[in-house]
Coordinates of C-alpha atoms and ligand atoms in Angstrom, one line a residue:
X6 CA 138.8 124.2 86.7
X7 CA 142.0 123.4 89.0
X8 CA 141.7 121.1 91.8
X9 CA 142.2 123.6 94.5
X10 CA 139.5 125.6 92.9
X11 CA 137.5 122.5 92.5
X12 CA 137.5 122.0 96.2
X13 CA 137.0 125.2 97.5
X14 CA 133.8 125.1 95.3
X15 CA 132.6 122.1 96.8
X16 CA 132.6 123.7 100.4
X17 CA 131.2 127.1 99.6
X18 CA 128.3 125.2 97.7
X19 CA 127.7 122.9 100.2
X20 CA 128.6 119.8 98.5
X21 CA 131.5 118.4 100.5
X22 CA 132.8 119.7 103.8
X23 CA 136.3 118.5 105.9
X24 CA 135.4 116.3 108.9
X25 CA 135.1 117.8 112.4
X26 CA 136.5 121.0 111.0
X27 CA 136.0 123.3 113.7
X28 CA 138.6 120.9 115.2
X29 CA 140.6 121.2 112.6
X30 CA 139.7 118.5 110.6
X31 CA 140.1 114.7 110.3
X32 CA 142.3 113.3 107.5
X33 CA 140.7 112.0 104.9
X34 CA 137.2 111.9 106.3
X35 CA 135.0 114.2 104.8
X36 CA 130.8 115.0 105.4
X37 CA 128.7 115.7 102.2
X38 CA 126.6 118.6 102.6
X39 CA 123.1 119.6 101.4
X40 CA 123.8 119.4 97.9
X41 CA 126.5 117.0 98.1
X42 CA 123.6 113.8 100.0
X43 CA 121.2 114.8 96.8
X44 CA 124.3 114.6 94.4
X45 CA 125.2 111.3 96.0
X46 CA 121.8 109.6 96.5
X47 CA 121.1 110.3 92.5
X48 CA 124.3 108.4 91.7
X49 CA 123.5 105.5 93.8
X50 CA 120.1 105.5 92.6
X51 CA 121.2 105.6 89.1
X52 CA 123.6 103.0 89.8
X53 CA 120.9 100.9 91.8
X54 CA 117.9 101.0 89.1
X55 CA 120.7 100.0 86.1
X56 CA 122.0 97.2 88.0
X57 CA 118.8 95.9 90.1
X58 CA 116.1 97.3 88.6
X59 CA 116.7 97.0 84.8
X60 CA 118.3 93.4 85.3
X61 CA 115.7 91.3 86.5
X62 CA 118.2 88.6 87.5
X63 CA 119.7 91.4 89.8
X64 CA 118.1 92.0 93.3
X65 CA 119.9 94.1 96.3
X66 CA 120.5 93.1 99.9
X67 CA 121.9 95.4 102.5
X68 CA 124.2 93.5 104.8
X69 CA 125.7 94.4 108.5
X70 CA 129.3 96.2 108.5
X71 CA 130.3 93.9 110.9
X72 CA 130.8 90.3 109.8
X73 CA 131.9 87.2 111.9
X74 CA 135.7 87.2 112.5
X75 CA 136.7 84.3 110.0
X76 CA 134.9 86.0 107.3
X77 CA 138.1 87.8 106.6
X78 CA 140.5 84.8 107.9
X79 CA 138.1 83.2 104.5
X80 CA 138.5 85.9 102.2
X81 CA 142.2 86.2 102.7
X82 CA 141.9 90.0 104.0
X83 CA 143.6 88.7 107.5
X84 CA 146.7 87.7 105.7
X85 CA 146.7 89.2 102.1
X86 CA 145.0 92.7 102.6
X87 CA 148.5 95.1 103.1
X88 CA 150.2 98.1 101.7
X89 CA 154.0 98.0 101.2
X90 CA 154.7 101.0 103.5
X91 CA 158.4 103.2 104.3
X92 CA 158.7 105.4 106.6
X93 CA 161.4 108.3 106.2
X94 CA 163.6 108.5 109.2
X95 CA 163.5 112.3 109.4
X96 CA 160.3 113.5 108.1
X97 CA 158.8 110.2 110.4
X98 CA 156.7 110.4 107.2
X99 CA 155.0 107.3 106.4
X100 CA 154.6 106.3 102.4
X101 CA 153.1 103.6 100.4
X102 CA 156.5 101.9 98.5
X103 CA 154.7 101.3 95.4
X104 CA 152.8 104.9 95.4
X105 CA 156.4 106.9 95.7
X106 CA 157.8 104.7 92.9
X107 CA 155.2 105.4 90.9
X108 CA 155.1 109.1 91.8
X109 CA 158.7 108.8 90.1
X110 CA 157.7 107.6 86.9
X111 CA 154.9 110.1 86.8
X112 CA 157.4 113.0 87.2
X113 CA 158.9 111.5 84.0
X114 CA 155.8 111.4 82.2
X115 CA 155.0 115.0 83.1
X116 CA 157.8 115.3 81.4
X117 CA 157.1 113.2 78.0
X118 CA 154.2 115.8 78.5
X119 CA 155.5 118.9 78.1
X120 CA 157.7 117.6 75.1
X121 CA 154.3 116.6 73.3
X122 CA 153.0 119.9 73.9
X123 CA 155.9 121.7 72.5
X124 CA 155.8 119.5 69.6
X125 CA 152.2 120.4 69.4
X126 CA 152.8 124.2 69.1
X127 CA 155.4 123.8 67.2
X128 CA 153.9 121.3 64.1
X129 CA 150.3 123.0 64.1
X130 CA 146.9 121.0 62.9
X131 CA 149.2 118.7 61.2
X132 CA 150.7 116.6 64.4
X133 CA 150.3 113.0 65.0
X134 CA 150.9 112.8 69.0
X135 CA 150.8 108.7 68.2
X136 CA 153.3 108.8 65.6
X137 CA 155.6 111.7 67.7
X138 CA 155.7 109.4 70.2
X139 CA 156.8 106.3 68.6
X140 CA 159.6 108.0 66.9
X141 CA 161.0 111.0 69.1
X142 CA 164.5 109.5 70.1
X143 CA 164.2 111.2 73.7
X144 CA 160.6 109.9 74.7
X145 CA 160.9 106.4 73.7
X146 CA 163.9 106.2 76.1
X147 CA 161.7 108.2 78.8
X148 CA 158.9 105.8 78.0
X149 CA 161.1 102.6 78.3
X150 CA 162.4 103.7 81.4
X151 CA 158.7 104.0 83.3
X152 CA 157.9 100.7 81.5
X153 CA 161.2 99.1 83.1
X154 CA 160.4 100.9 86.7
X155 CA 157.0 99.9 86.6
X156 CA 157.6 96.2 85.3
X157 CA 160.7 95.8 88.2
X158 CA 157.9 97.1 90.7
X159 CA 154.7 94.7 90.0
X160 CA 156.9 91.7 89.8
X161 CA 158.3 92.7 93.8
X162 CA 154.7 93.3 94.5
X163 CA 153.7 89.7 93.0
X164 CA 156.6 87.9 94.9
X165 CA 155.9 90.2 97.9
X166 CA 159.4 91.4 97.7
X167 CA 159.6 94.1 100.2
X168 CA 163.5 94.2 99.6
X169 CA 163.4 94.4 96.2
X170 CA 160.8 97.6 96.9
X171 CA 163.3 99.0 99.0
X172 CA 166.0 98.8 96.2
X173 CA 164.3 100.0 93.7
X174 CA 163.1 103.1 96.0
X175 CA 167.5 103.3 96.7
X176 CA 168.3 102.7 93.3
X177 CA 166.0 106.0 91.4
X178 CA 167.7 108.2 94.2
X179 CA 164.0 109.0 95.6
X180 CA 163.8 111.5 98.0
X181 CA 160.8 111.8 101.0
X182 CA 158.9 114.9 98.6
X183 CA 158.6 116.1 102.9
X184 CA 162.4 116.6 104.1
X185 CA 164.5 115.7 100.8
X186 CA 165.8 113.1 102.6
X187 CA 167.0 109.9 101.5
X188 CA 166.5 107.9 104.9
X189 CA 164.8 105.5 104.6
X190 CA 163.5 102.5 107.0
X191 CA 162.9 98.8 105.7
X192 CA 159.8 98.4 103.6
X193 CA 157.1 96.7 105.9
X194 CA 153.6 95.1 105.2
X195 CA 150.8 96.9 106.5
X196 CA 147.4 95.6 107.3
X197 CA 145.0 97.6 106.0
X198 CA 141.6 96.6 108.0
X199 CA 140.6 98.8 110.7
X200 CA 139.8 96.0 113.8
X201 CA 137.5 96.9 117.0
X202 CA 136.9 95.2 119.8
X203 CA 133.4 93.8 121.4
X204 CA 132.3 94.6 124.6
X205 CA 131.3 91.0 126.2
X206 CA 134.7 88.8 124.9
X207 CA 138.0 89.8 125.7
X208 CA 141.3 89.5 123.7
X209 CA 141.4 88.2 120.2
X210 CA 138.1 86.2 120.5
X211 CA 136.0 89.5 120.3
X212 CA 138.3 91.0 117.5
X213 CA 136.0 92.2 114.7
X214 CA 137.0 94.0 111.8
X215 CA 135.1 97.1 109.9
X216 CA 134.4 96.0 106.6
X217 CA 136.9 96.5 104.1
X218 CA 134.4 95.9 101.1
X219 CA 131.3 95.0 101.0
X220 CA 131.4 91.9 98.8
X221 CA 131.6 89.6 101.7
X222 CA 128.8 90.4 102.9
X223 CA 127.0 89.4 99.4
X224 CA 129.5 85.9 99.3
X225 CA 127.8 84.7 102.5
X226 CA 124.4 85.6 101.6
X227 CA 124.7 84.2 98.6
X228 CA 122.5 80.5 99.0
X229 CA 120.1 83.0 101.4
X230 CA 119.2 85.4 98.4
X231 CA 119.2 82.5 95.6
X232 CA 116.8 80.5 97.4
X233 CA 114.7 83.5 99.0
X234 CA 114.6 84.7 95.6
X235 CA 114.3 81.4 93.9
X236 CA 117.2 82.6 90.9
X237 CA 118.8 80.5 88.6
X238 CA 122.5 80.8 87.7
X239 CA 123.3 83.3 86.2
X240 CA 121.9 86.2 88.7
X241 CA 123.7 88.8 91.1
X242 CA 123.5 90.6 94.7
X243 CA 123.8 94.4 94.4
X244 CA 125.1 96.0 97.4
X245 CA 125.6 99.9 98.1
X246 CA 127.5 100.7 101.3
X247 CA 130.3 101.8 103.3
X248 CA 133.6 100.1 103.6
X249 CA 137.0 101.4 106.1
X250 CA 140.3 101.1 104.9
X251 CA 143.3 102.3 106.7
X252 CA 145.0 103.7 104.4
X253 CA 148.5 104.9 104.6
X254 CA 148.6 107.7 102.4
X255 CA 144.9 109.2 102.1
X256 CA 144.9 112.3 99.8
X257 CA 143.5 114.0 96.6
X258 CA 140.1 115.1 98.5
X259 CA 137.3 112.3 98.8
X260 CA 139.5 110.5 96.4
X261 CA 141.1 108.2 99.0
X262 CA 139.2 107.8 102.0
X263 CA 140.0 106.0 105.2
X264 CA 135.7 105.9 105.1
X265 CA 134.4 105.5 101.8
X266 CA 131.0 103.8 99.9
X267 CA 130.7 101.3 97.7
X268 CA 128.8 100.1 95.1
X269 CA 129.5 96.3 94.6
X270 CA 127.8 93.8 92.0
X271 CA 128.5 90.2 92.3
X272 CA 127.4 87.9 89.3
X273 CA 126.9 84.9 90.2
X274 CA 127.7 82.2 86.6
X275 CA 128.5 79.1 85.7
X276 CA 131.9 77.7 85.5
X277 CA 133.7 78.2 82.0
X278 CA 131.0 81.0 81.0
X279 CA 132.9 83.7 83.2
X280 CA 134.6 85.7 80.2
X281 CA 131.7 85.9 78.2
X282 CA 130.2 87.3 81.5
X283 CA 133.8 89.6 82.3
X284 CA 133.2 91.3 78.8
X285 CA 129.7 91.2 79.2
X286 CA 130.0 93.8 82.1
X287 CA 133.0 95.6 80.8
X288 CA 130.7 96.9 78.0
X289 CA 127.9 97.6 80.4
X290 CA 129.5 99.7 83.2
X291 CA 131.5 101.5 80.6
X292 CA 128.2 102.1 79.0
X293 CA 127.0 103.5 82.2
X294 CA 129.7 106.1 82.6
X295 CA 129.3 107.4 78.9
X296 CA 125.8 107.9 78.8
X297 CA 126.2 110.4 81.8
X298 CA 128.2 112.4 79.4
X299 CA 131.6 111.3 79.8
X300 CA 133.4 111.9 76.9
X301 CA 135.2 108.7 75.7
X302 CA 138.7 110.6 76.0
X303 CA 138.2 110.5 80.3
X304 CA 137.7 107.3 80.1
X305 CA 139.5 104.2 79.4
X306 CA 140.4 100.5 80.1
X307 CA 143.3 99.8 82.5
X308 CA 144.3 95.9 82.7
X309 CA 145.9 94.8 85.9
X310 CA 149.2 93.5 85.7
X311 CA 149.4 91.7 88.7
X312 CA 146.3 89.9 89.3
X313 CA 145.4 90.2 92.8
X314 CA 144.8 85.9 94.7
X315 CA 141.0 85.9 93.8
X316 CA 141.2 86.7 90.2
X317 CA 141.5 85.0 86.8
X318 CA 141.0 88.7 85.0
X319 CA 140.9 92.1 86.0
X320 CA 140.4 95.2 84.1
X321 CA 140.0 99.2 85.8
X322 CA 137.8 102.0 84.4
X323 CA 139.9 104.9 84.7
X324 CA 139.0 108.2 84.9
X325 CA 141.0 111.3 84.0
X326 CA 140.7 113.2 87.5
X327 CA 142.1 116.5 87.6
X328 CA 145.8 114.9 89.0
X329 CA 145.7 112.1 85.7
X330 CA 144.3 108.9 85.2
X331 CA 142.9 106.8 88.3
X332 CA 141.0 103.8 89.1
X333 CA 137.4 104.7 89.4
X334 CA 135.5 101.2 89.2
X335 CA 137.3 97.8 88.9
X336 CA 135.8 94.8 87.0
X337 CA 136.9 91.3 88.2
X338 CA 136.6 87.8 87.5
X339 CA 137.0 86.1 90.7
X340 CA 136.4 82.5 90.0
X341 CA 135.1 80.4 92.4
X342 CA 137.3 81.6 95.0
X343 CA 135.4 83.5 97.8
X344 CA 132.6 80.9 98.0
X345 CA 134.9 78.3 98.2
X346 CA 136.7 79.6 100.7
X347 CA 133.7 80.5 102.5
X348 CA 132.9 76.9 102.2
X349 CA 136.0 75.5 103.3
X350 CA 136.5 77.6 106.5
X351 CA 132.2 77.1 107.4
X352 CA 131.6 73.7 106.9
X353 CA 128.5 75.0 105.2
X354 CA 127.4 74.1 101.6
X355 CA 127.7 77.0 98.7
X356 CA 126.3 74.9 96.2
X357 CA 123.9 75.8 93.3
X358 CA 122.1 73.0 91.6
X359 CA 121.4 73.9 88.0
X360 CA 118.6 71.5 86.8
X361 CA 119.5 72.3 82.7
X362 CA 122.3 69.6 83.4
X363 CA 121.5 68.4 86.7
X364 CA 124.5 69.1 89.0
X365 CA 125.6 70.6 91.4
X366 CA 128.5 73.7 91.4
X367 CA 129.9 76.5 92.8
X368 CA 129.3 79.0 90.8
X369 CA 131.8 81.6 89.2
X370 CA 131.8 85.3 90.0
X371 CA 132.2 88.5 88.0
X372 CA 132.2 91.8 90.0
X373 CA 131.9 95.2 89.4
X374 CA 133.1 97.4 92.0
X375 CA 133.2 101.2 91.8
X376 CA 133.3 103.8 94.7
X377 CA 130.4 106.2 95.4
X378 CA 132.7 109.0 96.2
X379 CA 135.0 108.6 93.7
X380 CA 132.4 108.3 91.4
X381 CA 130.7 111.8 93.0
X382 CA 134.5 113.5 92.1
X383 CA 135.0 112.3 88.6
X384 CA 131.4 113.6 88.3
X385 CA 132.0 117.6 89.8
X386 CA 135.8 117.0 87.9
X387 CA 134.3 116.3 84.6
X388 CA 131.3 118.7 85.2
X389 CA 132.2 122.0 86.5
X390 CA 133.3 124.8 84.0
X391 CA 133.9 128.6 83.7
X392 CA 132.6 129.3 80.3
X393 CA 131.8 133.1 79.3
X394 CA 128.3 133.7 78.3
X395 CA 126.2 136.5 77.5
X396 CA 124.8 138.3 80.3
X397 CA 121.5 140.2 80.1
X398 CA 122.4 143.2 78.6
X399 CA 124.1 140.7 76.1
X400 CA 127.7 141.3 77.0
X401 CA 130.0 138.5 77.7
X402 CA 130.6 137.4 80.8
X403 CA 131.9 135.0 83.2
X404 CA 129.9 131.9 84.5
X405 CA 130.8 128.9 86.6
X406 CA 128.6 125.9 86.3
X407 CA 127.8 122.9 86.8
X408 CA 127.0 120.9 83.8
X409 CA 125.7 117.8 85.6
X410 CA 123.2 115.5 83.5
X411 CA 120.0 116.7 84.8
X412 CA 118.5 113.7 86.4
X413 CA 121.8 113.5 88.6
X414 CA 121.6 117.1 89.5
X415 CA 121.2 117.9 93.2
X416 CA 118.3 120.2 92.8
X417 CA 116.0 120.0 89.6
X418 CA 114.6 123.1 89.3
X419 CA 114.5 126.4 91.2
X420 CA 111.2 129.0 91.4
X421 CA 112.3 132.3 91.6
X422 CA 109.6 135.6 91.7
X423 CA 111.5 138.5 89.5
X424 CA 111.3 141.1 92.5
X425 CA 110.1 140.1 96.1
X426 CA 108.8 143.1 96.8
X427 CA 105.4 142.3 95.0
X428 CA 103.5 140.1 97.0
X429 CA 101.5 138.9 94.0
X430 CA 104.9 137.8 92.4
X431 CA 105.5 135.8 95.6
X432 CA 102.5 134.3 96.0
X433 CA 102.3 132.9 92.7
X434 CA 105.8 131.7 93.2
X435 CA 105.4 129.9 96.1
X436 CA 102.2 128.5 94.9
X437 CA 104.3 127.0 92.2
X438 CA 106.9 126.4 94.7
X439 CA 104.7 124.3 96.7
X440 CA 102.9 122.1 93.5
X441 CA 106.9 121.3 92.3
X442 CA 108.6 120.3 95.5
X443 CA 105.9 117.4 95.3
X444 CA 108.0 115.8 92.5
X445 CA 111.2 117.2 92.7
X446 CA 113.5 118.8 94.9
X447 CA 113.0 122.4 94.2
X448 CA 114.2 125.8 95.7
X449 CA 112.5 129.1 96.0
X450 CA 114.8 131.9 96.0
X451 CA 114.0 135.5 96.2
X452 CA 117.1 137.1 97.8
X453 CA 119.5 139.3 95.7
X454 CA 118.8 140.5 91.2
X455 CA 117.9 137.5 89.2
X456 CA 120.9 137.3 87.1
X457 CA 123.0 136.3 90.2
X458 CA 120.3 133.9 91.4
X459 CA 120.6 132.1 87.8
X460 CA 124.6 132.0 88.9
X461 CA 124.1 130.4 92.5
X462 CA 121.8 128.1 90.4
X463 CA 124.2 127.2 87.7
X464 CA 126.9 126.7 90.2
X465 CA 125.1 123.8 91.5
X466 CA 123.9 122.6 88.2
X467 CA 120.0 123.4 88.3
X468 CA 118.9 122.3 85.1
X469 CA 115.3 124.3 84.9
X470 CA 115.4 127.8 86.5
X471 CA 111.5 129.3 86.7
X472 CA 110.6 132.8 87.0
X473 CA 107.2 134.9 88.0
X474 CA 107.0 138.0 86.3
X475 CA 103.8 140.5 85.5
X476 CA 102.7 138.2 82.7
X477 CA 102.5 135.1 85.2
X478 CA 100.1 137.2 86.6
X479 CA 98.0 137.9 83.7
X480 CA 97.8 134.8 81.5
X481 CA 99.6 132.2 83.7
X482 CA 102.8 131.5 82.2
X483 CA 106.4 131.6 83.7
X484 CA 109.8 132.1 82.4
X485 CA 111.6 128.5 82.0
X486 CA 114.9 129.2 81.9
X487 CA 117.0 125.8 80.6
X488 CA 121.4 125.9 82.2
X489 CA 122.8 124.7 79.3
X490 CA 121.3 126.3 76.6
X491 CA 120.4 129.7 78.1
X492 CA 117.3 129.5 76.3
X493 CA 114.3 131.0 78.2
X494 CA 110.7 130.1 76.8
X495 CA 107.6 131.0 77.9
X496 CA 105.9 128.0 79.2
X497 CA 101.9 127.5 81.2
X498 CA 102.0 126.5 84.7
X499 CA 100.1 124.0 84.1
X500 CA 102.4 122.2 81.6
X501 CA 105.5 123.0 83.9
X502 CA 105.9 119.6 85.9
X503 CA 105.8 117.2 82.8
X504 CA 108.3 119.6 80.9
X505 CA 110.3 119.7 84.0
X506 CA 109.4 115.5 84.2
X507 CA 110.9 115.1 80.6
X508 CA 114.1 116.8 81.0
X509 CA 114.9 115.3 84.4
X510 CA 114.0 111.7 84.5
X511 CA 116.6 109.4 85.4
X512 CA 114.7 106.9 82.9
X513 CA 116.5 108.8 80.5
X514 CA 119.6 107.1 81.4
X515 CA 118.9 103.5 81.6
Ligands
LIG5 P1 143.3 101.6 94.8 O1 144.2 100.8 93.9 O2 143.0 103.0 94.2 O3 143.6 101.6 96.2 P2 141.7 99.3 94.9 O4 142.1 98.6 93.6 O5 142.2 98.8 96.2 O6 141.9 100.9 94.7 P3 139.1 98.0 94.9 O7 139.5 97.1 96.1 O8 139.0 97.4 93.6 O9 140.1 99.3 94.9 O10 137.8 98.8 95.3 C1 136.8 99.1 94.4 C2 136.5 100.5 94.2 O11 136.4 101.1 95.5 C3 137.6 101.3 93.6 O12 137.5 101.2 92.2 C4 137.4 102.7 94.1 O13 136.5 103.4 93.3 C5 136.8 102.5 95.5 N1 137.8 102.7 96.5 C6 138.8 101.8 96.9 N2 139.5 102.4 97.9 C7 139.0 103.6 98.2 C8 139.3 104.7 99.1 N3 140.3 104.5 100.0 N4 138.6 105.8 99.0 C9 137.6 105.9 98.1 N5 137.3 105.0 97.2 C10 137.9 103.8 97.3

């Protein structure tokens, strides 16, 4: 399904709405709606139980969004944490440097594209896409120059170049994709924290910052929760929560947010053991995005070129969302930088004494990082089809659904009496309505022929439909009707909530 169409379905299912709409809306803020908080609570719950309940080293904490000043001073957020930005003189449209250079080399890829598909048409079963590309005079010199732009780019973003941004932006002819104009202004860093101020201290003594991430939070709790918890190296602090980032250019939907969620892990190791512990967790998240069905062609492994201050490695899991490949989580070795830091600028000890060699250390770090909401869109991208089906008079028609792994799915099942004119039918329904919604979230729905409530249904991704008919009434069975499949079987009420159990448990997962 196209991203427009994609979004549009969102609202009038009530999974995402625009902020403060009647307003007009906010810019990238956006409000989940009723199935939108299920959807998201069942990722971060899948998230939390593989990460703190299947790891018994793991355990969760939930710190405050504000954090003491010099937190960030520590972290290097105060001085490090900025966006290249240009502004065009005309438009007064603001960009990110490094996000219109790369929009560039993705208008030249589009292009290698198309030649790919052509050559596709054109050759039949019998084309090698690898092999086309390594040989087709015209695309390798495409290809080499994105690989020159993009190499020219991340080392002026490594020596903080901002000149050298500038000429590159000169240099490709780029125009604002606003006015067509080429004026631009100098390229400028741009802090990215959002700062407040608190009510009892004036000036920059009561200058607090909304979180930008919420791994800080676990770094300075980190001798709390060890000892609390009385783990040994290695262990980790899960944390789910929101973080604020100003950013300059927020677009593509809940993509990028100004407010967005988190779902941080830090792993807490010994010095030297961090690789083993970087691949260690490579394997497992990506493990965790496949067995959601994600096909291994959405997904893959993106090293970072320029490693960002903390890190000795750094790898993405990218995601093909509807507008290419993005970041969706980020896996990073960060040494022993934070807690030393933390260290340095507290006065206080971060110090974990391992008694298999009796010292004392500060330990590594491996993260894993991925956001909520991005993680919500690569799931509704990934999920939500028009296939054609048989309808029930067995022609073919037209359905739009949902195909969500069931124990994600917003609800699990929905009860639905075949006519609501028949109080019997309804009664019965509801009855069943009322044992279900004990385990699951559920939905009666009697309104409108039940072929079009199976398509409100699928459109949200209800795995198990049920329906009351006259034989419910005579030998106590009901109609379970399964999304994927189609299939409708004849199952006893009685044996409905373990069936239901069985095909929705999120142990299925893990
Ligand atoms: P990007 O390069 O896309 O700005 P990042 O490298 O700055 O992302 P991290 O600091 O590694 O991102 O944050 C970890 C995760 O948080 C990302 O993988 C992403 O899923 C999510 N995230 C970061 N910024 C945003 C945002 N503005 N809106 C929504 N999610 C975000």
């Amino acid at each position: 399904m196209d991203f427009k169409n994609l979004i549009s379905h969102c609202k009038e299912y009530g999974f995402i709405f625009q902020s403060s709409e009647i307003y007009d809306g906010l810019s990238a803020a956006y409000d989940y709606g009723p199935n939108g908080v299920e959807l998201k609570n069942n990722i971060k719950q899948y998230w939390w139980k593989s990460m703190v309940q299947m790891h018994d080293n793991i355990t969760g904490i939930d710190a405050s969004i504000f954090m003491h000043p010099k937190t960030w001073k520590a972290s290097g957020h105060v001085d490090a944490f900025n966006d290249p930005l240009i502004d065009n003189k005309d438009s007064k449209k603001r960009y990110r440097a490094d996000q219109l250079i790369e929009g560039y080399t993705e208008k030249i890829e589009n292009k290698i594209k198309k030649d790919v598909e052509k050559a596709r048409k054109r050759f039949g079963d019998s084309f090698d896409e690898k092999q086309f590309r390594e040989t087709n005079g015209r695309i390798i010199d495409r290809q080499k120059k994105i690989d020159d732009i993009l190499s020219t780019m991340n080392k002026a973003l490594t020596d903080e170049n901002m000149e050298g941004l500038r000429n590159l932006i000169v240099d490709l002819d780029i125009a604002c994709p606003e006015s067509g104009s080429r004026n631009w202004t100098e390229v400028r860093q741009f802090n990215l924290m959002f700062s407040t101020q608190l009510g009892n201290i004036a000036g920059e003594e009561g200058k607090l910052y909304l979180r930008p991430e919420t791994a800080q939070g676990i770094f300075v709790n980190f001798l709390n929760v060890q000892k609390s918890m009385r783990q040994k190296v290695p262990f980790g602090i899960a944390q789910i929560g929101k973080a604020f980032r100003n950013e300059i250019v927020a677009r593509q939907f809940i993509f990028r947010m100004r407010e967005f969620e988190q779902m941080e892990m830090q792993f807490f190791v010994k010095p030297g053991t961090q690789h083993e512990w970087y691949n260690y967790w490579k394997e497992t998240r990506l493990k965790w995005h496949k067995a959601l069905g994600t096909p291994e062609s959405k997904l893959r492994f993106h090293d970072h070129e320029n490693l960002a201050h903390y890190a000795d490695a750094a790898v993405d899991i990218e995601f093909e969302f509807p507008f290419g490949f993005r970041e969706l989580e980020g896996i990073h070795s960060r040494t022993d930088f934070d807690l030393m830091a933390h260290q340095q600028l507290s006065g206080k000890k971060l110090q974990y004494f391992d008694p298999s060699i009796n010292e004392n250390y500060v330990p590594y770090v491996v993260e894993t990082s991925i956001g909520c909401d991005r993680m919500f869109l690569a799931q509704i991208a990934n999920n939500l089809v028009e296939e054609v089906v048989p309808d029930a008079d067995g022609k073919d028609s037209t359905r739009v659904v949902m195909k969500l792994h069931p124990s994600i799915a917003p609800v699990k099942v929905a009860v639905l009496p075949l006519v609501k004119n028949k109080e019997e039918f309804t009664n019965a329904a509801k009855d069943i309505f009322g044992q279900l919604k004990k385990s699951f979230n559920c939905q009666y729905d009697e309104k409108d022929g039940i072929g079009r409530r199976y398509r409100r249904q699928d459109a949200i991704g209800t795995p198990y439909c049920v329906t009351i008919d006259g034989t419910t009434l005579e030998d106590g069975t009901v109609t379970l009707r399964e999304r994927d499949s189609l299939n409708q079987n004849r199952v006893n009420i009685a044996d409905l909530k373990s069936k239901v159990f069985a095909g929705t448990d999120m142990g299925n997962l893990i």
